[in-house]
PDB file of C-alpha atoms in Angstrom:
ATOM      1  CA  MET A   4       0.040  38.810  24.210  1.00  0.00           C
ATOM      2  CA  ALA A   5       1.316  36.715  27.120  1.00  0.00           C
ATOM      3  CA  GLY A   6      -2.242  35.502  27.734  1.00  0.00           C
ATOM      4  CA  ILE A   7      -2.433  33.975  24.247  1.00  0.00           C
ATOM      5  CA  PHE A   8       0.797  32.021  24.728  1.00  0.00           C
ATOM      6  CA  LYS A   9      -0.300  30.891  28.163  1.00  0.00           C
ATOM      7  CA  ARG A  10      -3.512  29.465  26.685  1.00  0.00           C
ATOM      8  CA  LEU A  11      -1.615  27.779  23.838  1.00  0.00           C
ATOM      9  CA  LEU A  12       0.657  26.026  26.316  1.00  0.00           C
ATOM     10  CA  GLN A  13      -2.226  24.629  28.368  1.00  0.00           C
ATOM     11  CA  PRO A  14      -3.286  21.041  27.630  1.00  0.00           C
ATOM     12  CA  SER A  15      -6.054  20.881  25.092  1.00  0.00           C
ATOM     13  CA  ARG A  16      -9.472  19.919  26.351  1.00  0.00           C
ATOM     14  CA  VAL A  17     -10.594  18.798  22.891  1.00  0.00           C
ATOM     15  CA  LEU A  18      -8.807  15.461  23.131  1.00  0.00           C
ATOM     16  CA  THR A  19     -10.636  14.580  26.338  1.00  0.00           C
ATOM     17  CA  LEU A  20     -13.923  14.891  24.440  1.00  0.00           C
ATOM     18  CA  LEU A  21     -12.973  12.331  21.789  1.00  0.00           C
ATOM     19  CA  PRO A  22     -14.101   8.756  22.390  1.00  0.00           C
ATOM     20  CA  THR A  23     -11.236   6.446  23.289  1.00  0.00           C
ATOM     21  CA  SER A  24     -12.598   3.912  20.795  1.00  0.00           C
ATOM     22  CA  LEU A  25     -11.038   6.022  18.035  1.00  0.00           C
ATOM     23  CA  TYR A  26      -7.620   4.968  19.276  1.00  0.00           C
ATOM     24  CA  SER A  27      -8.245   1.441  20.462  1.00  0.00           C
ATOM     25  CA  SER A  28      -7.713  -1.741  18.514  1.00  0.00           C
ATOM     26  CA  SER A  29     -10.265  -4.523  18.429  1.00  0.00           C
ATOM     27  CA  THR A  30      -7.926  -7.278  17.275  1.00  0.00           C
ATOM     28  CA  SER A  31      -8.946  -9.745  20.000  1.00  0.00           C
ATOM     29  CA  SER A  32     -11.992 -10.918  18.033  1.00  0.00           C
ATOM     30  CA  ARG A  33     -10.193 -11.064  14.677  1.00  0.00           C
ATOM     31  CA  ALA A  34      -8.975 -14.376  13.244  1.00  0.00           C
ATOM     32  CA  TRP A  35      -6.137 -12.608  11.380  1.00  0.00           C
ATOM     33  CA  LYS A  36      -3.505 -10.015  12.173  1.00  0.00           C
ATOM     34  CA  ILE A  37      -2.165  -7.094  10.217  1.00  0.00           C
ATOM     35  CA  GLY A  38       1.602  -6.995   9.845  1.00  0.00           C
ATOM     36  CA  ARG A  39       4.243  -4.637   8.563  1.00  0.00           C
ATOM     37  CA  LEU A  40       4.346  -2.405   5.516  1.00  0.00           C
ATOM     38  CA  ASN A  41       5.806  -4.651   2.817  1.00  0.00           C
ATOM     39  CA  HIS A  42       6.243  -2.072   0.076  1.00  0.00           C
ATOM     40  CA  VAL A  43       5.081   1.130  -1.584  1.00  0.00           C
ATOM     41  CA  ALA A  44       4.480   0.719  -5.316  1.00  0.00           C
ATOM     42  CA  ILE A  45       5.330   3.472  -7.781  1.00  0.00           C
ATOM     43  CA  ALA A  46       4.145   3.472 -11.397  1.00  0.00           C
ATOM     44  CA  VAL A  47       6.973   4.660 -13.643  1.00  0.00           C
ATOM     45  CA  PRO A  48       6.924   5.602 -17.335  1.00  0.00           C
ATOM     46  CA  ASN A  49      10.588   4.631 -17.813  1.00  0.00           C
ATOM     47  CA  LEU A  50      11.688   1.593 -15.796  1.00  0.00           C
ATOM     48  CA  GLU A  51      15.371   1.846 -16.719  1.00  0.00           C
ATOM     49  CA  LYS A  52      15.539   5.519 -15.705  1.00  0.00           C
ATOM     50  CA  ALA A  53      13.730   4.882 -12.404  1.00  0.00           C
ATOM     51  CA  THR A  54      15.929   1.862 -11.629  1.00  0.00           C
ATOM     52  CA  SER A  55      19.033   3.942 -12.329  1.00  0.00           C
ATOM     53  CA  LEU A  56      17.818   6.706  -9.998  1.00  0.00           C
ATOM     54  CA  TYR A  57      17.500   4.357  -7.025  1.00  0.00           C
ATOM     55  CA  ARG A  58      20.564   2.207  -7.810  1.00  0.00           C
ATOM     56  CA  ASP A  59      23.102   4.618  -9.300  1.00  0.00           C
ATOM     57  CA  ILE A  60      22.186   7.962  -7.757  1.00  0.00           C
ATOM     58  CA  LEU A  61      20.649   7.022  -4.397  1.00  0.00           C
ATOM     59  CA  GLY A  62      22.787   3.903  -3.874  1.00  0.00           C
ATOM     60  CA  ALA A  63      20.021   1.406  -3.118  1.00  0.00           C
ATOM     61  CA  THR A  64      20.106  -2.300  -3.929  1.00  0.00           C
ATOM     62  CA  VAL A  65      17.630  -3.098  -6.708  1.00  0.00           C
ATOM     63  CA  SER A  66      16.378  -6.370  -8.127  1.00  0.00           C
ATOM     64  CA  ASP A  67      16.406  -7.387 -11.755  1.00  0.00           C
ATOM     65  CA  ALA A  68      13.345  -6.424 -13.779  1.00  0.00           C
ATOM     66  CA  THR A  69      10.757  -9.212 -13.546  1.00  0.00           C
ATOM     67  CA  PRO A  70       7.905  -9.444 -16.055  1.00  0.00           C
ATOM     68  CA  LEU A  71       4.585 -10.550 -14.538  1.00  0.00           C
ATOM     69  CA  PRO A  72       2.306 -11.015 -17.568  1.00  0.00           C
ATOM     70  CA  GLU A  73      -0.589 -12.280 -15.403  1.00  0.00           C
ATOM     71  CA  HIS A  74      -0.623  -8.865 -13.679  1.00  0.00           C
ATOM     72  CA  GLY A  75       0.294  -6.806 -16.759  1.00  0.00           C
ATOM     73  CA  VAL A  76       3.435  -5.338 -15.176  1.00  0.00           C
ATOM     74  CA  THR A  77       7.184  -5.523 -15.045  1.00  0.00           C
ATOM     75  CA  THR A  78       8.520  -4.972 -11.532  1.00  0.00           C
ATOM     76  CA  VAL A  79      11.790  -3.908  -9.947  1.00  0.00           C
ATOM     77  CA  PHE A  80      12.132  -3.983  -6.158  1.00  0.00           C
ATOM     78  CA  VAL A  81      14.230  -1.380  -4.366  1.00  0.00           C
ATOM     79  CA  GLU A  82      15.501  -2.537  -0.949  1.00  0.00           C
ATOM     80  CA  LEU A  83      15.323   0.139   1.746  1.00  0.00           C
ATOM     81  CA  GLY A  84      16.203  -1.772   4.903  1.00  0.00           C
ATOM     82  CA  ASN A  85      12.883  -1.419   6.713  1.00  0.00           C
ATOM     83  CA  THR A  86      10.694  -1.865   3.598  1.00  0.00           C
ATOM     84  CA  LYS A  87      10.820  -1.842  -0.198  1.00  0.00           C
ATOM     85  CA  LEU A  88       9.709   0.238  -3.132  1.00  0.00           C
ATOM     86  CA  GLU A  89       8.159  -1.609  -6.055  1.00  0.00           C
ATOM     87  CA  LEU A  90       8.693   0.088  -9.397  1.00  0.00           C
ATOM     88  CA  LEU A  91       5.847  -0.815 -11.762  1.00  0.00           C
ATOM     89  CA  HIS A  92       5.990  -0.517 -15.543  1.00  0.00           C
ATOM     90  CA  PRO A  93       3.231  -1.532 -17.989  1.00  0.00           C
ATOM     91  CA  LEU A  94       3.491  -4.916 -19.688  1.00  0.00           C
ATOM     92  CA  GLY A  95       1.051  -5.776 -22.441  1.00  0.00           C
ATOM     93  CA  GLU A  96      -1.941  -4.000 -23.931  1.00  0.00           C
ATOM     94  CA  LYS A  97      -4.292  -4.490 -20.958  1.00  0.00           C
ATOM     95  CA  SER A  98      -1.903  -3.329 -18.251  1.00  0.00           C
ATOM     96  CA  PRO A  99      -3.630  -1.519 -15.379  1.00  0.00           C
ATOM     97  CA  ILE A 100      -0.420   0.471 -14.974  1.00  0.00           C
ATOM     98  CA  GLN A 101      -0.782   1.880 -18.487  1.00  0.00           C
ATOM     99  CA  GLY A 102      -4.187   3.254 -17.526  1.00  0.00           C
ATOM    100  CA  PHE A 103      -2.609   4.851 -14.450  1.00  0.00           C
ATOM    101  CA  LEU A 104       0.179   6.400 -16.554  1.00  0.00           C
ATOM    102  CA  ASP A 105      -2.347   7.669 -19.110  1.00  0.00           C
ATOM    103  CA  LYS A 106      -3.856   9.751 -16.286  1.00  0.00           C
ATOM    104  CA  LYS A 107      -0.494  10.601 -14.664  1.00  0.00           C
ATOM    105  CA  PRO A 108       2.149  10.529 -17.436  1.00  0.00           C
ATOM    106  CA  SER A 109       5.035  11.268 -15.070  1.00  0.00           C
ATOM    107  CA  GLY A 110       4.040   8.356 -12.798  1.00  0.00           C
ATOM    108  CA  GLY A 111       3.449   8.335  -9.071  1.00  0.00           C
ATOM    109  CA  MET A 112       2.431   6.283  -6.072  1.00  0.00           C
ATOM    110  CA  HIS A 113       0.184   3.418  -7.166  1.00  0.00           C
ATOM    111  CA  HIS A 114      -0.481   1.391  -3.999  1.00  0.00           C
ATOM    112  CA  ILE A 115       0.750   0.316  -0.600  1.00  0.00           C
ATOM    113  CA  CYS A 116       1.203  -3.311   0.410  1.00  0.00           C
ATOM    114  CA  ILE A 117       0.573  -4.503   3.959  1.00  0.00           C
ATOM    115  CA  GLU A 118       1.285  -8.006   5.212  1.00  0.00           C
ATOM    116  CA  VAL A 119      -1.397 -10.130   6.889  1.00  0.00           C
ATOM    117  CA  ASP A 120      -0.987 -13.532   8.499  1.00  0.00           C
ATOM    118  CA  ASP A 121      -4.148 -15.101   6.965  1.00  0.00           C
ATOM    119  CA  ILE A 122      -5.305 -13.511   3.723  1.00  0.00           C
ATOM    120  CA  LYS A 123      -8.491 -15.574   3.333  1.00  0.00           C
ATOM    121  CA  GLN A 124      -9.651 -14.685   6.838  1.00  0.00           C
ATOM    122  CA  ALA A 125      -8.741 -11.048   6.197  1.00  0.00           C
ATOM    123  CA  ILE A 126     -10.822 -10.974   2.991  1.00  0.00           C
ATOM    124  CA  GLN A 127     -13.788 -12.566   4.750  1.00  0.00           C
ATOM    125  CA  ASP A 128     -13.605 -10.167   7.695  1.00  0.00           C
ATOM    126  CA  LEU A 129     -13.116  -7.098   5.511  1.00  0.00           C
ATOM    127  CA  LYS A 130     -16.068  -8.106   3.329  1.00  0.00           C
ATOM    128  CA  SER A 131     -18.271  -8.350   6.430  1.00  0.00           C
ATOM    129  CA  ASN A 132     -17.154  -4.790   7.227  1.00  0.00           C
ATOM    130  CA  ASN A 133     -18.086  -3.543   3.727  1.00  0.00           C
ATOM    131  CA  VAL A 134     -14.503  -3.290   2.461  1.00  0.00           C
ATOM    132  CA  ARG A 135     -14.435  -4.642  -1.080  1.00  0.00           C
ATOM    133  CA  ALA A 136     -11.654  -6.705  -2.623  1.00  0.00           C
ATOM    134  CA  LEU A 137     -11.054  -6.067  -6.331  1.00  0.00           C
ATOM    135  CA  ASP A 138     -10.947  -9.835  -6.927  1.00  0.00           C
ATOM    136  CA  PRO A 139     -12.966 -12.408  -4.980  1.00  0.00           C
ATOM    137  CA  GLU A 140      -9.944 -14.683  -4.485  1.00  0.00           C
ATOM    138  CA  PRO A 141      -6.256 -13.948  -3.863  1.00  0.00           C
ATOM    139  CA  LYS A 142      -3.795 -14.224  -6.742  1.00  0.00           C
ATOM    140  CA  ILE A 143      -0.106 -15.038  -6.549  1.00  0.00           C
ATOM    141  CA  GLY A 144       1.838 -11.768  -6.446  1.00  0.00           C
ATOM    142  CA  ALA A 145       5.357 -10.627  -7.288  1.00  0.00           C
ATOM    143  CA  HIS A 146       6.826 -12.309  -4.173  1.00  0.00           C
ATOM    144  CA  GLY A 147       5.184 -15.654  -4.973  1.00  0.00           C
ATOM    145  CA  LYS A 148       2.659 -15.202  -2.141  1.00  0.00           C
ATOM    146  CA  PRO A 149      -1.130 -14.727  -2.196  1.00  0.00           C
ATOM    147  CA  VAL A 150      -2.228 -11.109  -2.626  1.00  0.00           C
ATOM    148  CA  VAL A 151      -5.484  -9.208  -2.940  1.00  0.00           C
ATOM    149  CA  PHE A 152      -6.192  -5.552  -3.652  1.00  0.00           C
ATOM    150  CA  LEU A 153      -8.791  -3.585  -1.685  1.00  0.00           C
ATOM    151  CA  HIS A 154     -11.000  -1.025  -3.375  1.00  0.00           C
ATOM    152  CA  PRO A 155      -9.608   2.493  -2.933  1.00  0.00           C
ATOM    153  CA  LYS A 156     -13.084   3.909  -2.317  1.00  0.00           C
ATOM    154  CA  ASP A 157     -13.270   1.744   0.805  1.00  0.00           C
ATOM    155  CA  CYS A 158      -9.736   2.668   1.966  1.00  0.00           C
ATOM    156  CA  ASP A 159      -9.784   6.473   2.004  1.00  0.00           C
ATOM    157  CA  GLY A 160      -8.696   6.771  -1.626  1.00  0.00           C
ATOM    158  CA  VAL A 161      -5.674   4.461  -1.293  1.00  0.00           C
ATOM    159  CA  LEU A 162      -5.282   1.271  -3.289  1.00  0.00           C
ATOM    160  CA  VAL A 163      -4.213  -1.245  -0.628  1.00  0.00           C
ATOM    161  CA  GLU A 164      -2.645  -4.596  -1.428  1.00  0.00           C
ATOM    162  CA  LEU A 165      -2.710  -7.276   1.232  1.00  0.00           C
ATOM    163  CA  GLU A 166      -0.001  -9.938   1.030  1.00  0.00           C
ATOM    164  CA  GLU A 167       0.068 -13.088   3.110  1.00  0.00           C
ATOM    165  CA  ALA A 168       3.263 -13.105   5.162  1.00  0.00           C
TER     166      ALA A 168
END
């Protein structure tokens, strides 16, 4: 039995076989930079109940509900110190959030938002690397800044929003 533990405590040789390029960053040739996590968006079936959970039970600071008809959502932002949560509720008949809630009636994580310093350069570079944007041009998002969503099939199943910082 001691032999098994001795082998488990030895450094793994598997990591030495992996190419170091898996861990390196090639940002030197990029004309844009990725920034911090801006928010995690959660689709909610009941905006008042979700707002109350974060404000009244968990003690977070929350924004007022803001309708964004051009995006088909009403949003509430929950401040968390190092990032935010964005509560999303359907607004209007063609809301993409309603489609999400039809599939997941209790709600759930919808997307993550990452800041970039130059959204147009990011879109161009990502396109050249076969990462599709859902819209060809950025739109103005909930923070009044340009945003674009990346196709989840190109981002390991995650809907990623890029927001210009």
